[in-house]
């Protein structure tokens, strides 16, 4: 039968699509996170080296995070009433995409 057209509807379920994207991109997202970590370490101010040396990447299941294990990292990243914010991790993350987290 010439000229017969068949159509089908597809419905994308957002939660399932996001879950599948997260499952299939862990390796790529971890690679980008390691580039962010390299940039953050290069830009981190150094007094004792704990802030710079604490920068790393954690991967747990489909969750990929850029982290700093220095106990004082939050104060160095966001600043205090006595110390200006360095925003080293935020700036590194922002260079590779849109950053949606808290800013100093």
C-alpha positions as a printed NumPy array, in Angstrom:
array([[ 0.   ,  0.   ,  0.   ],
       [ 1.691,  3.086, -1.216],
       [ 1.122,  6.254,  0.737],
       [ 0.022,  4.578,  3.977],
       [ 1.291,  6.475,  6.95 ],
       [ 1.764,  4.911, 10.359],
       [ 2.266,  7.054, 13.385],
       [ 2.946,  6.364, 17.012],
       [ 2.953,  8.526, 20.077],
       [ 5.795,  8.455, 22.526],
       [ 5.634,  9.936, 25.941],
       [ 8.839, 10.801, 27.741],
       [ 8.575, 10.435, 31.473],
       [10.872, 13.106, 32.87 ],
       [11.965, 11.268, 36.022],
       [12.841,  8.131, 34.072],
       [14.676, 10.115, 31.383],
       [16.738, 11.946, 34.003],
       [17.519,  8.696, 35.823],
       [18.664,  7.073, 32.579],
       [20.796, 10.106, 31.69 ],
       [22.387,  9.996, 35.152],
       [23.121,  6.268, 34.837],
       [24.721,  6.547, 31.407],
       [26.862,  9.658, 31.995],
       [28.634,  8.933, 35.29 ],
       [32.029,  8.398, 33.639],
       [31.798, 11.567, 31.544],
       [30.555, 13.668, 34.491],
       [33.369, 12.302, 36.675],
       [35.912, 13.251, 33.99 ],
       [34.572, 16.82 , 33.936],
       [34.545, 16.923, 37.755],
       [38.239, 15.941, 37.773],
       [38.979, 18.833, 35.391],
       [37.081, 21.129, 37.773],
       [39.129, 19.776, 40.689],
       [42.387, 20.447, 38.819],
       [41.27 , 24.029, 38.142],
       [40.168, 24.526, 41.763],
       [43.483, 23.233, 43.127],
       [45.394, 25.532, 40.769],
       [43.349, 28.564, 41.89 ],
       [43.138, 27.793, 45.618],
       [44.98 , 30.133, 47.967],
       [47.669, 28.317, 49.936],
       [48.603, 28.964, 53.529],
       [48.824, 25.426, 54.933],
       [47.785, 23.61 , 51.748],
       [44.8  , 21.877, 53.394],
       [42.231, 23.781, 51.312],
       [44.027, 23.087, 48.026],
       [44.917, 19.494, 48.891],
       [41.393, 18.737, 50.128],
       [39.865, 19.32 , 46.675],
       [38.681, 16.123, 45.042],
       [35.867, 14.233, 43.383],
       [33.528, 11.691, 44.919],
       [31.411,  9.269, 42.921],
       [28.66 ,  7.316, 44.639],
       [26.271,  5.473, 42.35 ],
       [25.155,  8.091, 39.834],
       [26.093, 11.008, 42.099],
       [29.264, 12.905, 41.113],
       [30.466, 15.697, 43.41 ],
       [33.304, 18.191, 43.485],
       [34.299, 18.356, 47.164],
       [36.844, 19.786, 49.563],
       [37.688, 17.652, 52.583],
       [39.377, 20.49 , 54.515],
       [37.4  , 21.039, 57.719],
       [37.571, 24.805, 57.169],
       [36.747, 24.697, 53.44 ],
       [33.239, 26.091, 53.881],
       [34.649, 29.187, 55.607],
       [37.297, 29.629, 52.92 ],
       [34.835, 29.041, 50.083],
       [32.056, 31.34 , 51.358],
       [34.026, 33.646, 53.64 ],
       [33.337, 34.791, 57.183],
       [32.809, 38.154, 58.805],
       [36.626, 38.428, 59.037],
       [37.709, 36.656, 55.848],
       [36.678, 37.236, 52.238],
       [35.196, 34.378, 50.209],
       [37.53 , 32.619, 47.79 ],
       [34.783, 30.704, 45.919],
       [37.409, 28.376, 44.451],
       [35.074, 25.405, 43.941],
       [32.206, 27.601, 42.755],
       [34.393, 29.329, 40.178],
       [35.809, 26.015, 38.948],
       [32.306, 24.524, 38.611],
       [30.988, 27.654, 36.901],
       [33.685, 27.416, 34.226],
       [32.223, 24.096, 33.042],
       [28.522, 24.89 , 33.097],
       [25.792, 26.689, 34.9  ],
       [26.219, 26.761, 38.654],
       [22.946, 26.692, 40.627],
       [24.177, 26.437, 44.201],
       [24.659, 28.958, 46.957],
       [27.049, 31.835, 46.28 ],
       [29.093, 33.874, 48.747]])
